[in-house]
mmCIF file of C-alpha atoms in Angstrom:
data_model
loop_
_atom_site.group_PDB
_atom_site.id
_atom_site.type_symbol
_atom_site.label_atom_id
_atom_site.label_comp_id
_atom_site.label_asym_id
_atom_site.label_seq_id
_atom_site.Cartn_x
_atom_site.Cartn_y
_atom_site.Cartn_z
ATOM 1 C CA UNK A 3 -74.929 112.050 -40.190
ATOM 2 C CA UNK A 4 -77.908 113.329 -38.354
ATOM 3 C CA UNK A 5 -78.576 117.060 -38.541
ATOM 4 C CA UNK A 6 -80.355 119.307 -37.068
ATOM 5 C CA UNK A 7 -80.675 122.733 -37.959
ATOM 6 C CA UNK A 8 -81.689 126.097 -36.459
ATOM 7 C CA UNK A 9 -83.080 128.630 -38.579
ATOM 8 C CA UNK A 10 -81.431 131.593 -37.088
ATOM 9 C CA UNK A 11 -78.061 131.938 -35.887
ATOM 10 C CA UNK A 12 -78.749 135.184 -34.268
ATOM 11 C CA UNK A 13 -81.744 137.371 -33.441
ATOM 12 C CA UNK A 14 -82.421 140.834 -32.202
ATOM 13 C CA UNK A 15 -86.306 141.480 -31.162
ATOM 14 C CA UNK A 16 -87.730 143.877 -29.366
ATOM 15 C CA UNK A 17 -89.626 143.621 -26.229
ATOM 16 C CA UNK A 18 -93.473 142.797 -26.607
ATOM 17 C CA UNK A 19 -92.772 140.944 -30.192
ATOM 18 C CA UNK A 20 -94.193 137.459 -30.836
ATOM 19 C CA UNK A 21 -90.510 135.352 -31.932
ATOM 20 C CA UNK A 22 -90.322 132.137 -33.717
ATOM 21 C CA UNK A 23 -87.624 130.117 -33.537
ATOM 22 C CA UNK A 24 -87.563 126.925 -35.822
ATOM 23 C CA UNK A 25 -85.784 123.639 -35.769
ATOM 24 C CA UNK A 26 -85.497 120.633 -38.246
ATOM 25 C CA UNK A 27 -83.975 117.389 -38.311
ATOM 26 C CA UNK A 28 -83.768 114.863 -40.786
ATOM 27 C CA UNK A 29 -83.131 111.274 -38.876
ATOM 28 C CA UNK A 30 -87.079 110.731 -38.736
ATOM 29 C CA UNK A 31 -86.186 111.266 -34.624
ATOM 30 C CA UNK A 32 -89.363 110.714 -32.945
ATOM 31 C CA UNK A 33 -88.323 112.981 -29.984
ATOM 32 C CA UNK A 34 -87.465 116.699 -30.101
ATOM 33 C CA UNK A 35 -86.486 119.357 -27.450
ATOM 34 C CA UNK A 36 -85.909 123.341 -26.912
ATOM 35 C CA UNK A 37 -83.507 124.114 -24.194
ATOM 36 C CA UNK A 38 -82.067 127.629 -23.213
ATOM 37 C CA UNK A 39 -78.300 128.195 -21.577
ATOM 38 C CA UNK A 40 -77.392 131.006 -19.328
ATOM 39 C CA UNK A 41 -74.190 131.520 -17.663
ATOM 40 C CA UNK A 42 -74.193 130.236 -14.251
ATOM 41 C CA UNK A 43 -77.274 127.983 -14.804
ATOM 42 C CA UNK A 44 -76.388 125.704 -17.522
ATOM 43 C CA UNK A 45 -79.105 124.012 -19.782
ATOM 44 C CA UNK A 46 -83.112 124.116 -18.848
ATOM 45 C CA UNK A 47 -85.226 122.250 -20.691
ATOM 46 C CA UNK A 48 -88.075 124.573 -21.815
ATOM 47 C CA UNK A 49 -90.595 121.928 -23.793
ATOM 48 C CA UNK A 50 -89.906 118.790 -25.452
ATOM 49 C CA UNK A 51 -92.125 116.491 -27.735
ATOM 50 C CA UNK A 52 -92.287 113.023 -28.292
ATOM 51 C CA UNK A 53 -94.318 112.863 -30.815
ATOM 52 C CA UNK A 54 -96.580 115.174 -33.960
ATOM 53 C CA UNK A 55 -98.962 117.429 -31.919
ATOM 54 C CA UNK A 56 -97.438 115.989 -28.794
ATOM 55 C CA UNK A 57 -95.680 117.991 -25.885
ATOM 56 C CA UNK A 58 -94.457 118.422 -22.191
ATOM 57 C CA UNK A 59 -93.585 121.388 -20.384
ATOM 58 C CA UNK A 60 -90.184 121.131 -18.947
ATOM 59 C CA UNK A 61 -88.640 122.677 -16.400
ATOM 60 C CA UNK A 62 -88.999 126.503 -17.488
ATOM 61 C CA UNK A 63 -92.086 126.789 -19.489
ATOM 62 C CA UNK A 64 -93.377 130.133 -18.681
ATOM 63 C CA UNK A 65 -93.661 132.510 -21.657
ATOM 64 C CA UNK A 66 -93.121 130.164 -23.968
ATOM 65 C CA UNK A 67 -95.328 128.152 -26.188
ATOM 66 C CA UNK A 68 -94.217 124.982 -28.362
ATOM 67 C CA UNK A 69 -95.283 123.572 -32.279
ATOM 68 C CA UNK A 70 -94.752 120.299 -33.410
ATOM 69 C CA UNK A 71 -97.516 119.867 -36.587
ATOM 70 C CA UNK A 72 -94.825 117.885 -38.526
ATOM 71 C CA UNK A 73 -92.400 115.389 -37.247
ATOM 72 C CA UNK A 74 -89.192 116.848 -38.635
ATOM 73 C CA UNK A 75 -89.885 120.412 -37.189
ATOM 74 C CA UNK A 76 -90.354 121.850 -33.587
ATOM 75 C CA UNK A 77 -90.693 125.382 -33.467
ATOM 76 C CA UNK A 78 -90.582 127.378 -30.046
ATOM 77 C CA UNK A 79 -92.527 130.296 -29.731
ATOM 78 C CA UNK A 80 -91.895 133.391 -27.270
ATOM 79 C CA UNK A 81 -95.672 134.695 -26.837
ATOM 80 C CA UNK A 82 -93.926 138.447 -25.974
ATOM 81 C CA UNK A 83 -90.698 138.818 -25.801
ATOM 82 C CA UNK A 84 -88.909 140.095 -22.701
ATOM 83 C CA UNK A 85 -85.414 141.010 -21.811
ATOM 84 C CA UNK A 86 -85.267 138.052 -19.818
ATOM 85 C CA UNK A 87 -85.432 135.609 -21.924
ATOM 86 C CA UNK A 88 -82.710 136.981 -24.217
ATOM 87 C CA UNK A 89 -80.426 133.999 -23.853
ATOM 88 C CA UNK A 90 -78.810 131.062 -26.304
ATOM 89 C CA UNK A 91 -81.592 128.448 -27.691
ATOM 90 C CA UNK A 92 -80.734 125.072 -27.954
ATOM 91 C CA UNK A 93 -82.892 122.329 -30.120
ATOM 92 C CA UNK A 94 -82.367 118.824 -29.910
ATOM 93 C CA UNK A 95 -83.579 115.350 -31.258
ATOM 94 C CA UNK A 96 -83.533 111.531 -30.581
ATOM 95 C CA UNK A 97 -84.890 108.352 -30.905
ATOM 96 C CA UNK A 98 -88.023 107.894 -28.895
ATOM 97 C CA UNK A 99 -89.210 104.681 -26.870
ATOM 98 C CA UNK A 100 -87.666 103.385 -24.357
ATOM 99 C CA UNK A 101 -84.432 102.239 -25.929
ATOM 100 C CA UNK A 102 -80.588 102.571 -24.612
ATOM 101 C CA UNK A 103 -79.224 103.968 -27.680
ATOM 102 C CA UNK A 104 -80.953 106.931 -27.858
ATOM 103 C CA UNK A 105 -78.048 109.374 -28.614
ATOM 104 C CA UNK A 106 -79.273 113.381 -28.408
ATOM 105 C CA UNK A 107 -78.112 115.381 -31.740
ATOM 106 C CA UNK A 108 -78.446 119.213 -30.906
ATOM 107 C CA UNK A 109 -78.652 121.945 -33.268
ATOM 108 C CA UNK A 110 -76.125 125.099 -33.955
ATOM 109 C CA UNK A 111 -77.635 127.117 -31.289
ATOM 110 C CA UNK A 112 -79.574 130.505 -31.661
ATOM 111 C CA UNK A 113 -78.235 133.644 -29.786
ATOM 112 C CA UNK A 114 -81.549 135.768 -29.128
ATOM 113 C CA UNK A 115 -81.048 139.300 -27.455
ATOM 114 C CA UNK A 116 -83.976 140.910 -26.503
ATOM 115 C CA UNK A 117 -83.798 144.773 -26.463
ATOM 116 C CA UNK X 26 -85.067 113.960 -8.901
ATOM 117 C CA UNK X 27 -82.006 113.219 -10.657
ATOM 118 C CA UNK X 28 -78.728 115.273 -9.881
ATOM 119 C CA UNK X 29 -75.388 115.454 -12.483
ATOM 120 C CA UNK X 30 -72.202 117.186 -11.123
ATOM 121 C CA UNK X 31 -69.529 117.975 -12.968
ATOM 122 C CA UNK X 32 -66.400 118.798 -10.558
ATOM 123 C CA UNK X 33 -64.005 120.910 -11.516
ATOM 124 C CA UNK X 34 -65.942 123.709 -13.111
ATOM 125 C CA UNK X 35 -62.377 124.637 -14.953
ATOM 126 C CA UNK X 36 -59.321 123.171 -15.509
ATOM 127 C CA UNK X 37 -56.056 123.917 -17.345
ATOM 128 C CA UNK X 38 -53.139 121.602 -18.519
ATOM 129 C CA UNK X 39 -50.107 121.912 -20.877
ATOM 130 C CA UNK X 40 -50.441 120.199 -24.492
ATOM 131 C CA UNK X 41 -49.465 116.637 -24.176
ATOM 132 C CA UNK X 42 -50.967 115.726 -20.633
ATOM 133 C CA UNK X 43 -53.633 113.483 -20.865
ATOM 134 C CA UNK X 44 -57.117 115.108 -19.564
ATOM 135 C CA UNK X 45 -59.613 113.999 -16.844
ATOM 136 C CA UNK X 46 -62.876 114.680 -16.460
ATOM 137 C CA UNK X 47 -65.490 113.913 -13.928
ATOM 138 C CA UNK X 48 -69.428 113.202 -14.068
ATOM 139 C CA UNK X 49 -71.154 112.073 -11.069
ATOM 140 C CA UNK X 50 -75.412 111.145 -10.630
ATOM 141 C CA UNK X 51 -77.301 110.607 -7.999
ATOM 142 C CA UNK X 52 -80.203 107.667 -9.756
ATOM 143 C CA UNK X 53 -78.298 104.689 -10.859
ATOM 144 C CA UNK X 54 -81.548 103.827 -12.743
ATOM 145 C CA UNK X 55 -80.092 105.269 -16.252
ATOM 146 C CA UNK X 56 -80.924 104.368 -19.534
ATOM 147 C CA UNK X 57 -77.587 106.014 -20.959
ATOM 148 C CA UNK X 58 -74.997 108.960 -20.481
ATOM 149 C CA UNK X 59 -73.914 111.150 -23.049
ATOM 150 C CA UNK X 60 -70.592 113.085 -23.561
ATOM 151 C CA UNK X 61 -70.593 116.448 -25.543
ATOM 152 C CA UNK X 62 -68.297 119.114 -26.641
ATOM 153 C CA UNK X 63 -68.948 122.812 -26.740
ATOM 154 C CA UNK X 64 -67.755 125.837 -28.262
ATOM 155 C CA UNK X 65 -67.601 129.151 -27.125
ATOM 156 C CA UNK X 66 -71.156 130.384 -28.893
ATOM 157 C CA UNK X 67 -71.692 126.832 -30.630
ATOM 158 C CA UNK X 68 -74.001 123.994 -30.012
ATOM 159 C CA UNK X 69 -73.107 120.530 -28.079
ATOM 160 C CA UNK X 70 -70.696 118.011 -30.400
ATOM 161 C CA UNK X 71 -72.434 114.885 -29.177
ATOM 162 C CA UNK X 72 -68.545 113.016 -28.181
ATOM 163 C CA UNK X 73 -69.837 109.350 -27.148
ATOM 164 C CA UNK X 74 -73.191 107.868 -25.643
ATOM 165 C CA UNK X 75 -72.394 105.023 -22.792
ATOM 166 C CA UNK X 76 -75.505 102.529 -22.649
ATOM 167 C CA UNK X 77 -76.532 101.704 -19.274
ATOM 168 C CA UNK X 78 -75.611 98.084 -19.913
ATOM 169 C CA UNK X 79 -71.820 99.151 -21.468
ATOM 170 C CA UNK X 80 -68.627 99.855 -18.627
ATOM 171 C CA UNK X 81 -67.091 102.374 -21.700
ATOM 172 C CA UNK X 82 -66.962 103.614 -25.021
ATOM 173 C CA UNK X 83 -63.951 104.326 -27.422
ATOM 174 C CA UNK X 84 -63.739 107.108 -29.651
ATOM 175 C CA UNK X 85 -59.750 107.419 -31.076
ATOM 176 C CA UNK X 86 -58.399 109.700 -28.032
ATOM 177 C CA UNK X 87 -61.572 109.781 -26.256
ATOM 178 C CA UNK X 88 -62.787 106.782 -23.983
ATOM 179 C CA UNK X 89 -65.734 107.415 -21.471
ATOM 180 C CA UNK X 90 -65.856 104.876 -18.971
ATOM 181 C CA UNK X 91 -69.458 104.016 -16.618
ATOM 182 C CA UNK X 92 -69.694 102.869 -13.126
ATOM 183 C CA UNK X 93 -73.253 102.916 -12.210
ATOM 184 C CA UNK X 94 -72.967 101.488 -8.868
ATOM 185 C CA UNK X 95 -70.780 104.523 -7.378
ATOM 186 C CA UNK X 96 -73.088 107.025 -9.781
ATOM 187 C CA UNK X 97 -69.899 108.212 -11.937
ATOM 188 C CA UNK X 98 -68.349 108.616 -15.591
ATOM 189 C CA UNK X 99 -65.155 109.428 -16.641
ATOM 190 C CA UNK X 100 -64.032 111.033 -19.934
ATOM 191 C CA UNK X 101 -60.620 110.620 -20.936
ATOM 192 C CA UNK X 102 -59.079 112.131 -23.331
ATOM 193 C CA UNK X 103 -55.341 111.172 -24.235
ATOM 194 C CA UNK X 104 -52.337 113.712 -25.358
ATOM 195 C CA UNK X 105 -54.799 116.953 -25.284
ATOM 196 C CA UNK X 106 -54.258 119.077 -27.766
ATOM 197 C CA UNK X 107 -54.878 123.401 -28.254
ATOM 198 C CA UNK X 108 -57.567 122.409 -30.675
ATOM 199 C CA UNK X 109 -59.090 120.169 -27.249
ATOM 200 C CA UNK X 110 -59.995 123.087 -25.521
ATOM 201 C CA UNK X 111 -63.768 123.541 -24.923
ATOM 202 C CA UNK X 112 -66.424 122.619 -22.576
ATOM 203 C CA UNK X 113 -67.273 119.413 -21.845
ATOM 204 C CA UNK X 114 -70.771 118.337 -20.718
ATOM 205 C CA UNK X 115 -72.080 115.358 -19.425
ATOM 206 C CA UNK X 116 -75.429 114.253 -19.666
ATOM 207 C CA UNK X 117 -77.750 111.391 -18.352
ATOM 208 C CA UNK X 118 -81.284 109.911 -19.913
ATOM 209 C CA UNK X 119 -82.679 108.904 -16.522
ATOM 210 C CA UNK X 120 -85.419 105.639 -16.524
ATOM 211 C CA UNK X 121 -87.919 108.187 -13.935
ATOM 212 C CA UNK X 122 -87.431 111.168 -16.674
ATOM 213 C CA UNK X 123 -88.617 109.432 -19.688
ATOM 214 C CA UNK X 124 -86.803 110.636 -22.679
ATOM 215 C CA UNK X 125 -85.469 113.742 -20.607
ATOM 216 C CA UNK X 126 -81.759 114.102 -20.353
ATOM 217 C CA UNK X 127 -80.204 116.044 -16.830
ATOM 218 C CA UNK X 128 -77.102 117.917 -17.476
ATOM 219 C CA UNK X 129 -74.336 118.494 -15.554
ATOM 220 C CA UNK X 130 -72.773 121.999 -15.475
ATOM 221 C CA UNK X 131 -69.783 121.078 -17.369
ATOM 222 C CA UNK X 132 -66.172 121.810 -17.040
ATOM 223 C CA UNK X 133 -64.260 124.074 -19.221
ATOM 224 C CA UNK X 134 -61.050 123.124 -20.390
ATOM 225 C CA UNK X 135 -58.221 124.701 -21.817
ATOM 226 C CA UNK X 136 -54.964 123.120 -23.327
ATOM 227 C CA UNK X 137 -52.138 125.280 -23.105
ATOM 228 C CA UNK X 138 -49.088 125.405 -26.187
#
């Protein structure tokens, strides 16, 4: 079974901090993503990569900054933290390339509050 | 730029009725569309994926079905069950997006003893 795994479950930061949220899978997936759900305004895709050292900004990208130096982990990186962006993180991987069986695996989530 | 609906936001049905629910998208031009299952506070439960060259996809109770011609998928899920209730999200890898996937806004159900 493919897993991926958040390191955190929960977090509690405080406002100006520099937070690093990690995420690993282990099905060799060439692509990996960062989303973040709020109530009202479902999932936004933050950054995704498609490959080591590669990345796109998705739809939300401000205040937020992406690592990918290895291709099992994709870490997401909140540059200083603000109340606003306290919100559940969402990581997800999948099969690159332009293929039709590219199922999406996502991780346990991360609840972040920002104080 | 590709649009996923999921209508109704919420719906609630007695334990033993067999559960509908509706994804819509507005570019045919998918490469596949994904079911999942969430928890209050939990990640997405990846249900079924529907290739863009499949009509549906079997899972025990579950079966997703894809018309990409009128831009819709249907999950079914037969004799729901307490345990059933959760949200349900649809999503869709779309051939302009790349790798992206476009969620819908899901529909929360709940299954009621």
């Amino acid at each position: 079974d493919v897993k991926v795994t958040q390191s955190s479950r929960y977090l509690v930061k405080r406002t100006g901090e520099k937070v690093f949220l990690e995420c690993v899978q282990d099905m060799d997936h060439e692509n990996m993503f960062w989303y973040r759900q709020d109530p009202g305004l479902g999932l936004r895709l933050i950054y995704f990569s498609y490959d080591v050292k590669m990345k796109e900004k998705g739809d939300i990208p401000e205040g937020y900054s992406v690592s990918r130096e290895k291709k099992e982990r994709f870490s997401l990186i909140l540059e200083s933290a603000s109340t606003n962006q306290t919100s559940m993180y969402l990581c997800a991987s999948s099969l690159g390339g332009m293929r039709l069986n590219t199922e999406a695996f996502f991780g346990q989530g991360t609840r972040l509050t920002v104080v | 730029k590709q649009e996923v609906t999921q209508i109704p936001a919420a719906l609630s049905v007695p334990e033993g009725e067999n559960l509908v629910l509706n994804c819509s998208f507005t570019d045919s031009a998918i490469y596949n569309l994904q079911w999942f299952r969430q928890d209050p506070g939990k990640g997405l439960t990846s249900l079924l994926l529907i290739q863009s060259s499949q009509r549906e996809q079997t899972s025990g109770r579950l079966n997703a079905s894809l018309d990409k011609s009128s831009g819709r998928s249907t999950l079914y899920i037969a004799a729901s069950q307490p345990g059933d209730s959760a949200t349900y999200l649809c999503a869709s890898r779309y051939k302009a997006a790349g790798n992206k996937l476009t969620f819908g806004g899901g529909t929360r159900v709940l299954v009621k003893p």
